Amino acid sequence: MAEKNEQALADIVQISRQYQRSIRIDVDIGRADALDGYIFHSTASSVIDGMCRQIAGTNQRSFTWTGPFGGGKSSLAVALASTLHQDKILRVRAREALQLDSKPEFDKVFPVRKGWLVVPVVGRRGSVVSELGAAVRKAQGKSFDGRSKPNAQSVIADLLLEAKERNSDGVLVFIDEMGKFLEASALGTGDDVYFFQELAEASARSEGRLVVVGVLHQSFAQYSVRLGIETRDDWIKVQGRYLDLPFVAASDEVVELIGRAIEAKSRPEWMLDASSTVADAIRTRRPAVGKNFAAALERCWPLHPAMAALLGPISKRQFGQNERSTFGFLSSLEAYGFRSYLESTPLSQATWYRPSDYWDYLRSNLEPAILASPDGHRWAQAVEAIERAEAKSANPLMISMIKNIAIIDMFR
């Protein structure tokens, strides 16, 4: 523990503010600072390329982006919407962020003259028709008219009319947290899921450009698992109207993002040797990992390079789907978490945050969620092995090694 007058690790290491705040598309679209520090990695690039190919070559205009929390889906939504914004300066900045000069097909698919009508909706367990209707009115600059309640037909008609009247532009609908609307549909507290099919079909037959993107954390069908077989078949038909584009950042992309998020005034020289060793070990099993992987791991100090490499696979696990993204972990003040380590470790004693520290973090904060997940059985076995080791030996190095092995074995 750092004494009062002694510098703590937190005095030279901090998490960038950009990565501490969650993106909220209905607030952040149109804000230039929402693009600060944005990293356009190859997963995001392939999602944009996939949309462009489909829109250019087919009548597909409705998509879902599916991937774990904290992968950058909402950030990409804000960046894409900004390339179509009425503010020309913002458009230029967003185009640079998305490297659109290397994507000639983008301008054919998303031509901009005055700017598109962008309709951002953030899901909640309620009526998608009401939320989308209110978002359309807000995007149009109209106040909400409480006398005329929107219905499915009127909302879709509004979108089609807007798309038709914007000759050289179009309408882009983003439904972030779409899964919350689907949960409400499955529970019977929201609108009939058939609305999503009607919306997708409207986008395909639109006389103008109407593009719909839903953002999900798990596949469409998983929201209907508790429903009857007939109803699940209906949901599959609805899902078929949307082309799903997986948004799962590769481990090396997550490492690059973490390196940007951790701002350190200095880093120890020995970090490079350790990072090179870990990078070489990973490359023997994954030859596709880039040549700069060791340097990317080094930038993640004071995370141990093995810990930095593990955070990507961990973020895809089911127990990590409770709003705890990679950056949520880095910013959290929970017991045994990364911020707790920074604040309690004296600079003179600083080494790095290891997988064994992460074991203690999971045990203290997430054990019930892990036990209820598909990893529950393996976790219970690992706990038993560590408790046996603790009973037999008081050697902290050996116990730490076993915890490291347990974490690496679980998440590989």
Coordinates of C-alpha atoms in Angstrom, one line a residue:
M1 CA 0.0 0.0 0.0
A2 CA 1.4 3.4 -1.0
E3 CA 2.1 5.7 2.0
K4 CA 0.7 9.2 2.2
N5 CA 3.8 11.0 0.7
E6 CA 4.9 8.3 -1.6
Q7 CA 3.9 8.3 -5.3
A8 CA 1.5 5.6 -6.3
L9 CA 1.4 4.0 -9.7
A10 CA -1.8 6.0 -10.4
D11 CA 0.3 9.2 -10.4
I12 CA 2.0 8.2 -13.6
V13 CA -0.7 6.0 -15.2
Q14 CA -4.3 6.9 -16.0
I15 CA -7.1 5.7 -18.3
S16 CA -7.9 8.0 -21.1
R17 CA -11.2 9.9 -20.6
Q18 CA -12.2 8.8 -24.1
Y19 CA -12.4 5.2 -23.0
Q20 CA -13.9 5.8 -19.6
R21 CA -17.2 7.2 -21.0
S22 CA -19.7 5.0 -22.8
I23 CA -20.8 6.1 -26.2
R24 CA -24.5 6.9 -26.5
I25 CA -25.5 7.3 -30.1
D26 CA -28.6 9.5 -29.5
V27 CA -26.4 12.0 -27.7
D28 CA -23.0 11.7 -29.3
I29 CA -23.9 11.7 -33.0
G30 CA -23.0 15.2 -34.2
R31 CA -20.4 15.8 -31.5
A32 CA -16.8 16.2 -32.9
D33 CA -15.2 15.1 -29.6
A34 CA -17.0 11.7 -29.9
L35 CA -14.4 10.9 -32.6
D36 CA -11.4 11.7 -30.4
G37 CA -9.0 8.8 -30.2
Y38 CA -11.2 6.6 -32.4
I39 CA -9.3 3.5 -33.8
F40 CA -10.7 2.1 -37.1
H41 CA -9.5 -1.5 -36.8
S42 CA -9.9 -4.1 -39.5
T43 CA -13.0 -5.6 -38.0
A44 CA -14.8 -2.3 -38.2
S45 CA -13.5 -1.8 -41.7
S46 CA -14.8 -5.2 -42.8
V47 CA -18.3 -4.3 -41.4
I48 CA -18.4 -1.1 -43.5
D49 CA -17.1 -3.0 -46.6
G50 CA -19.8 -5.7 -46.1
M51 CA -22.6 -3.1 -46.0
C52 CA -21.3 -1.3 -49.1
R53 CA -21.1 -4.5 -51.1
Q54 CA -24.6 -5.5 -50.2
I55 CA -26.2 -2.1 -50.8
A56 CA -24.3 -1.8 -54.1
G57 CA -25.1 -5.2 -55.4
T58 CA -28.5 -6.2 -53.9
N59 CA -31.6 -4.6 -52.5
Q60 CA -30.4 -5.5 -48.9
R61 CA -30.7 -2.3 -46.8
S62 CA -31.2 -3.7 -43.3
F63 CA -28.3 -5.1 -41.2
T64 CA -27.4 -6.2 -37.7
W65 CA -24.0 -5.7 -36.1
T66 CA -23.5 -8.5 -33.5
G67 CA -20.7 -8.6 -31.0
P68 CA -19.7 -8.4 -27.3
F69 CA -19.9 -5.3 -25.1
G70 CA -17.1 -2.8 -25.4
G71 CA -16.1 -4.0 -28.9
G72 CA -16.7 -0.5 -30.5
K73 CA -20.0 -1.0 -32.3
S74 CA -21.6 2.2 -30.9
S75 CA -18.4 4.1 -31.7
L76 CA -18.5 2.9 -35.3
A77 CA -22.2 3.9 -35.5
V78 CA -21.3 7.4 -34.4
A79 CA -18.4 7.6 -36.9
L80 CA -20.5 6.3 -39.8
A81 CA -23.4 8.7 -39.0
S82 CA -20.9 11.6 -38.8
T83 CA -19.7 10.9 -42.4
L84 CA -23.3 11.6 -43.5
H85 CA -23.9 14.6 -41.2
Q86 CA -25.1 18.0 -42.4
D87 CA -22.0 19.6 -40.8
K88 CA -19.4 19.5 -43.5
I89 CA -16.4 19.9 -41.1
L90 CA -17.7 16.9 -39.1
R91 CA -18.1 14.9 -42.3
V92 CA -14.5 15.5 -43.3
R93 CA -13.2 14.5 -39.9
A94 CA -15.3 11.3 -39.8
R95 CA -14.2 10.4 -43.3
E96 CA -10.5 10.6 -42.2
A97 CA -11.3 8.5 -39.1
L98 CA -12.9 5.8 -41.3
Q99 CA -10.2 6.1 -44.0
L100 CA -12.8 6.5 -46.7
D101 CA -10.4 7.7 -49.4
S102 CA -9.4 4.0 -49.7
K103 CA -13.1 2.9 -50.1
P104 CA -14.4 4.3 -53.4
E105 CA -17.6 2.2 -53.2
F106 CA -18.7 4.1 -50.0
D107 CA -19.5 7.3 -51.9
K108 CA -21.6 5.4 -54.5
V109 CA -23.6 3.8 -51.7
F110 CA -23.7 6.7 -49.3
P111 CA -23.6 9.8 -51.5
V112 CA -23.9 13.1 -49.6
R113 CA -25.1 16.4 -50.8
K114 CA -26.7 18.3 -47.9
G115 CA -26.5 15.5 -45.4
W116 CA -28.6 12.5 -44.5
L117 CA -31.4 12.3 -42.0
V118 CA -29.8 10.2 -39.2
V119 CA -32.3 8.6 -36.7
P120 CA -30.6 7.2 -33.6
V121 CA -32.6 5.1 -31.2
V122 CA -31.3 3.5 -28.0
G123 CA -33.2 0.4 -26.9
R124 CA -35.1 -0.1 -23.7
R125 CA -37.6 -2.7 -22.5
G126 CA -40.6 -1.0 -24.1
S127 CA -42.2 0.0 -27.4
V128 CA -39.8 0.3 -30.4
V129 CA -42.5 2.0 -32.4
S130 CA -42.9 4.8 -29.8
E131 CA -39.2 5.3 -29.4
L132 CA -38.5 5.2 -33.2
G133 CA -41.5 7.6 -33.8
A134 CA -40.1 10.1 -31.2
A135 CA -36.6 9.8 -32.7
V136 CA -37.9 10.5 -36.2
R137 CA -39.7 13.6 -35.0
K138 CA -36.6 14.8 -33.1
A139 CA -34.4 14.2 -36.2
Q140 CA -36.8 16.2 -38.3
G141 CA -36.6 19.0 -35.8
K142 CA -40.3 18.7 -34.8
S143 CA -41.6 18.7 -31.2
F144 CA -43.4 15.6 -29.9
D145 CA -47.1 15.7 -30.6
G146 CA -48.8 13.9 -27.6
R147 CA -52.2 13.9 -29.4
S148 CA -51.2 11.6 -32.3
K149 CA -49.6 8.5 -31.0
P150 CA -47.3 6.9 -33.6
N151 CA -48.1 3.4 -34.9
A152 CA -46.1 1.0 -37.0
Q153 CA -47.6 2.1 -40.3
S154 CA -47.2 5.9 -39.6
V155 CA -43.5 5.6 -38.5
I156 CA -42.6 3.5 -41.6
A157 CA -44.5 5.9 -43.9
D158 CA -42.6 8.8 -42.4
L159 CA -39.3 7.1 -43.0
L160 CA -40.2 6.2 -46.6
L161 CA -41.4 9.8 -47.3
E162 CA -38.2 11.3 -45.9
A163 CA -36.0 8.9 -48.0
K164 CA -38.0 9.7 -51.2
E165 CA -37.8 13.4 -50.7
R166 CA -34.0 13.4 -50.1
N167 CA -33.0 13.0 -53.8
S168 CA -29.2 13.1 -53.3
D169 CA -29.1 11.9 -49.7
G170 CA -30.9 9.4 -47.6
V171 CA -32.1 8.2 -44.2
L172 CA -30.0 6.1 -41.8
V173 CA -31.7 4.5 -38.8
F174 CA -29.5 3.2 -36.0
I175 CA -31.2 1.0 -33.3
D176 CA -28.5 0.6 -30.6
E177 CA -29.2 -1.9 -27.8
M178 CA -31.8 -3.5 -30.2
G179 CA -31.8 -6.6 -27.9
K180 CA -33.7 -4.7 -25.2
F181 CA -36.6 -4.2 -27.7
L182 CA -36.4 -7.9 -28.6
E183 CA -36.5 -8.9 -24.9
A184 CA -39.6 -6.8 -24.5
S185 CA -41.2 -8.5 -27.5
A186 CA -40.3 -11.9 -26.1
L187 CA -41.8 -11.0 -22.7
G188 CA -44.9 -9.6 -24.3
T189 CA -44.3 -6.1 -22.8
G190 CA -43.1 -4.6 -26.1
D191 CA -44.3 -4.5 -29.7
D192 CA -44.7 -7.5 -31.9
V193 CA -41.4 -8.5 -33.4
Y194 CA -43.0 -8.5 -36.8
F195 CA -42.5 -4.7 -36.8
F196 CA -38.8 -5.3 -37.4
Q197 CA -39.7 -7.3 -40.5
E198 CA -41.9 -4.6 -41.8
L199 CA -39.1 -2.0 -41.2
A200 CA -36.6 -4.2 -43.1
E201 CA -39.0 -4.8 -46.0
A202 CA -39.7 -1.1 -46.2
S203 CA -36.0 -0.3 -46.5
A204 CA -35.7 -2.8 -49.3
R205 CA -38.6 -1.4 -51.4
S206 CA -37.9 2.3 -50.6
E207 CA -37.9 4.7 -53.6
G208 CA -35.1 6.6 -51.8
R209 CA -32.2 5.5 -49.7
L210 CA -33.3 4.0 -46.4
V211 CA -30.7 2.0 -44.5
V212 CA -31.5 0.3 -41.1
V213 CA -28.8 -0.9 -38.7
G214 CA -29.6 -2.8 -35.4
V215 CA -26.8 -3.3 -32.9
L216 CA -26.9 -6.5 -30.8
H217 CA -24.8 -8.2 -28.1
Q218 CA -26.0 -11.7 -29.0
S219 CA -27.7 -13.3 -32.0
F220 CA -31.3 -12.4 -32.8
A221 CA -32.5 -15.9 -32.2
Q222 CA -31.1 -16.1 -28.6
Y223 CA -33.7 -13.6 -27.5
S224 CA -36.5 -16.1 -28.5
V225 CA -35.1 -19.2 -26.8
R226 CA -37.8 -19.3 -24.1
L227 CA -40.7 -19.0 -26.7
G228 CA -42.6 -21.9 -28.3
I229 CA -41.3 -23.6 -31.5
E230 CA -43.8 -21.9 -33.8
T231 CA -43.0 -18.4 -32.4
R232 CA -39.3 -19.1 -32.7
D233 CA -39.8 -20.0 -36.4
D234 CA -41.5 -16.6 -36.8
W235 CA -38.5 -14.9 -35.2
I236 CA -36.2 -16.7 -37.6
K237 CA -38.2 -15.3 -40.5
V238 CA -37.8 -11.8 -39.1
Q239 CA -34.1 -12.3 -38.5
G240 CA -33.7 -13.4 -42.2
R241 CA -34.6 -9.9 -43.3
Y242 CA -31.5 -8.6 -41.7
L243 CA -28.0 -9.4 -42.9
D244 CA -25.9 -10.0 -39.8
L245 CA -22.3 -8.6 -39.8
P246 CA -20.3 -10.1 -36.9
F247 CA -18.5 -7.4 -34.9
V248 CA -15.9 -9.4 -32.9
A249 CA -12.6 -7.6 -32.6
A250 CA -9.5 -9.8 -32.9
S251 CA -7.3 -10.2 -29.8
D252 CA -4.6 -8.0 -31.3
E253 CA -7.1 -5.3 -32.1
V254 CA -8.3 -5.3 -28.5
V255 CA -4.7 -5.0 -27.4
E256 CA -4.1 -2.0 -29.6
L257 CA -7.3 -0.4 -28.1
I258 CA -6.1 -1.1 -24.6
G259 CA -2.7 0.4 -25.4
R260 CA -4.4 3.6 -26.5
A261 CA -6.6 3.7 -23.4
I262 CA -3.7 3.4 -20.9
E263 CA -1.8 6.6 -20.7
A264 CA 1.6 6.1 -18.9
K265 CA 4.2 8.9 -18.5
S266 CA 6.9 6.2 -18.6
R267 CA 7.3 2.5 -19.0
P268 CA 10.0 0.1 -17.6
E269 CA 12.5 -1.2 -20.1
W270 CA 12.0 -4.8 -19.1
M271 CA 8.4 -4.6 -20.4
L272 CA 9.6 -4.9 -24.0
D273 CA 11.5 -8.3 -23.4
A274 CA 8.4 -9.7 -21.7
S275 CA 6.1 -8.5 -24.4
S276 CA 8.3 -10.0 -27.1
T277 CA 8.3 -13.4 -25.3
V278 CA 4.5 -13.4 -25.0
A279 CA 4.0 -12.2 -28.6
D280 CA 6.3 -14.9 -29.9
A281 CA 4.5 -17.6 -27.9
I282 CA 1.1 -16.4 -29.2
R283 CA 2.4 -16.2 -32.8
T284 CA 3.4 -19.9 -32.7
R285 CA -0.3 -20.8 -32.5
R286 CA -1.7 -17.7 -34.3
P287 CA 0.7 -16.9 -37.2
A288 CA -1.7 -14.1 -38.4
V289 CA -0.8 -11.9 -35.4
G290 CA 1.0 -8.9 -36.7
K291 CA 4.7 -8.0 -36.4
N292 CA 3.9 -5.0 -34.2
F293 CA 2.1 -7.2 -31.6
A294 CA 5.0 -7.0 -29.1
A295 CA 5.1 -3.2 -29.3
A296 CA 1.3 -3.1 -28.8
L297 CA 1.6 -5.3 -25.7
E298 CA 4.4 -3.1 -24.3
R299 CA 2.0 -0.1 -24.5
C300 CA -0.4 -1.9 -22.2
W301 CA 1.9 -1.6 -19.1
P302 CA 1.2 -1.9 -16.2
L303 CA -0.9 -4.8 -17.5
H304 CA 1.2 -7.9 -17.8
P305 CA 1.5 -8.7 -21.5
A306 CA -0.3 -12.1 -20.9
M307 CA -3.1 -10.2 -19.1
A308 CA -3.4 -7.7 -22.0
A309 CA -3.6 -10.5 -24.5
L310 CA -6.3 -12.3 -22.4
L311 CA -8.7 -9.4 -22.1
G312 CA -9.9 -9.8 -25.7
P313 CA -11.0 -13.4 -25.3
I314 CA -12.4 -12.7 -21.9
S315 CA -14.7 -10.0 -23.3
K316 CA -16.4 -12.5 -25.5
R317 CA -17.4 -14.8 -22.6
Q318 CA -21.0 -15.0 -21.6
F319 CA -20.4 -13.9 -18.0
G320 CA -18.8 -10.7 -19.4
Q321 CA -22.0 -9.7 -21.1
N322 CA -23.4 -7.8 -18.0
E323 CA -22.3 -4.4 -19.2
R324 CA -18.7 -5.1 -18.2
S325 CA -16.6 -4.3 -21.2
T326 CA -12.8 -4.4 -21.4
F327 CA -12.8 -0.7 -20.7
G328 CA -15.3 -1.0 -17.9
F329 CA -12.8 -3.3 -16.2
L330 CA -9.9 -0.9 -16.7
S331 CA -11.9 2.0 -15.3
S332 CA -13.7 0.2 -12.5
L333 CA -12.8 0.8 -8.8
E334 CA -13.9 -2.7 -7.8
A335 CA -11.8 -4.7 -5.4
Y336 CA -8.7 -6.2 -7.0
G337 CA -9.5 -4.4 -10.2
F338 CA -7.0 -2.5 -12.4
R339 CA -7.7 1.0 -11.0
S340 CA -7.5 -0.4 -7.4
Y341 CA -4.1 -1.8 -8.3
L342 CA -2.9 1.5 -9.7
E343 CA -4.0 3.4 -6.6
S344 CA -2.7 1.0 -4.0
T345 CA 0.7 0.2 -5.5
P346 CA 3.6 2.4 -4.6
L347 CA 5.6 3.5 -7.7
S348 CA 8.8 2.1 -6.1
Q349 CA 7.3 -1.4 -5.9
A350 CA 5.4 -1.3 -9.3
T351 CA 5.7 -4.4 -11.5
W352 CA 2.5 -5.2 -13.4
Y353 CA -1.0 -6.5 -13.1
R354 CA -0.9 -10.2 -13.7
P355 CA -3.5 -12.9 -14.5
S356 CA -3.3 -13.9 -10.8
D357 CA -4.5 -10.5 -9.8
Y358 CA -7.4 -10.9 -12.3
W359 CA -8.3 -14.2 -10.7
D360 CA -8.7 -12.4 -7.3
Y361 CA -10.8 -9.7 -9.1
L362 CA -13.1 -12.4 -10.7
R363 CA -13.4 -14.3 -7.4
S364 CA -14.4 -11.2 -5.5
N365 CA -16.8 -9.6 -8.0
L366 CA -18.1 -12.0 -10.6
E367 CA -18.0 -15.5 -9.2
P368 CA -21.8 -16.0 -9.1
A369 CA -22.2 -14.9 -12.7
I370 CA -19.3 -17.2 -13.8
L371 CA -20.8 -20.2 -12.0
A372 CA -24.1 -19.6 -13.8
S373 CA -22.4 -19.4 -17.2
P374 CA -21.1 -22.2 -19.5
D375 CA -17.6 -21.7 -17.8
G376 CA -19.1 -22.5 -14.4
H377 CA -17.9 -26.1 -14.1
R378 CA -14.3 -25.3 -15.2
W379 CA -14.3 -22.3 -12.8
A380 CA -15.4 -24.6 -9.9
Q381 CA -12.6 -27.1 -10.7
A382 CA -10.0 -24.3 -10.8
V383 CA -11.2 -22.9 -7.4
E384 CA -10.9 -26.3 -5.9
A385 CA -7.3 -26.7 -7.2
I386 CA -6.2 -23.3 -5.9
E387 CA -7.8 -24.0 -2.5
R388 CA -5.9 -27.3 -2.3
A389 CA -2.7 -25.5 -3.1
E390 CA -3.4 -22.8 -0.5
A391 CA -4.0 -25.5 2.1
K392 CA -0.8 -27.3 1.4
S393 CA 1.6 -24.4 0.9
A394 CA 2.1 -20.9 2.2
N395 CA 4.4 -20.1 -0.7
P396 CA 2.8 -17.0 -2.3
L397 CA 4.8 -17.4 -5.5
M398 CA 3.5 -21.0 -6.1
I399 CA -0.1 -19.9 -5.4
S400 CA 0.2 -17.0 -7.7
M401 CA 1.6 -19.3 -10.5
I402 CA -1.4 -21.6 -10.1
K403 CA -3.8 -18.7 -10.3
N404 CA -2.0 -17.5 -13.5
I405 CA -2.3 -21.0 -15.0
A406 CA -6.0 -21.2 -14.1
I407 CA -6.8 -17.9 -15.8
I408 CA -4.7 -18.7 -18.9
D409 CA -6.3 -22.2 -19.1
M410 CA -9.8 -20.9 -18.8
F411 CA -9.5 -18.2 -21.5
R412 CA -6.6 -19.3 -23.7

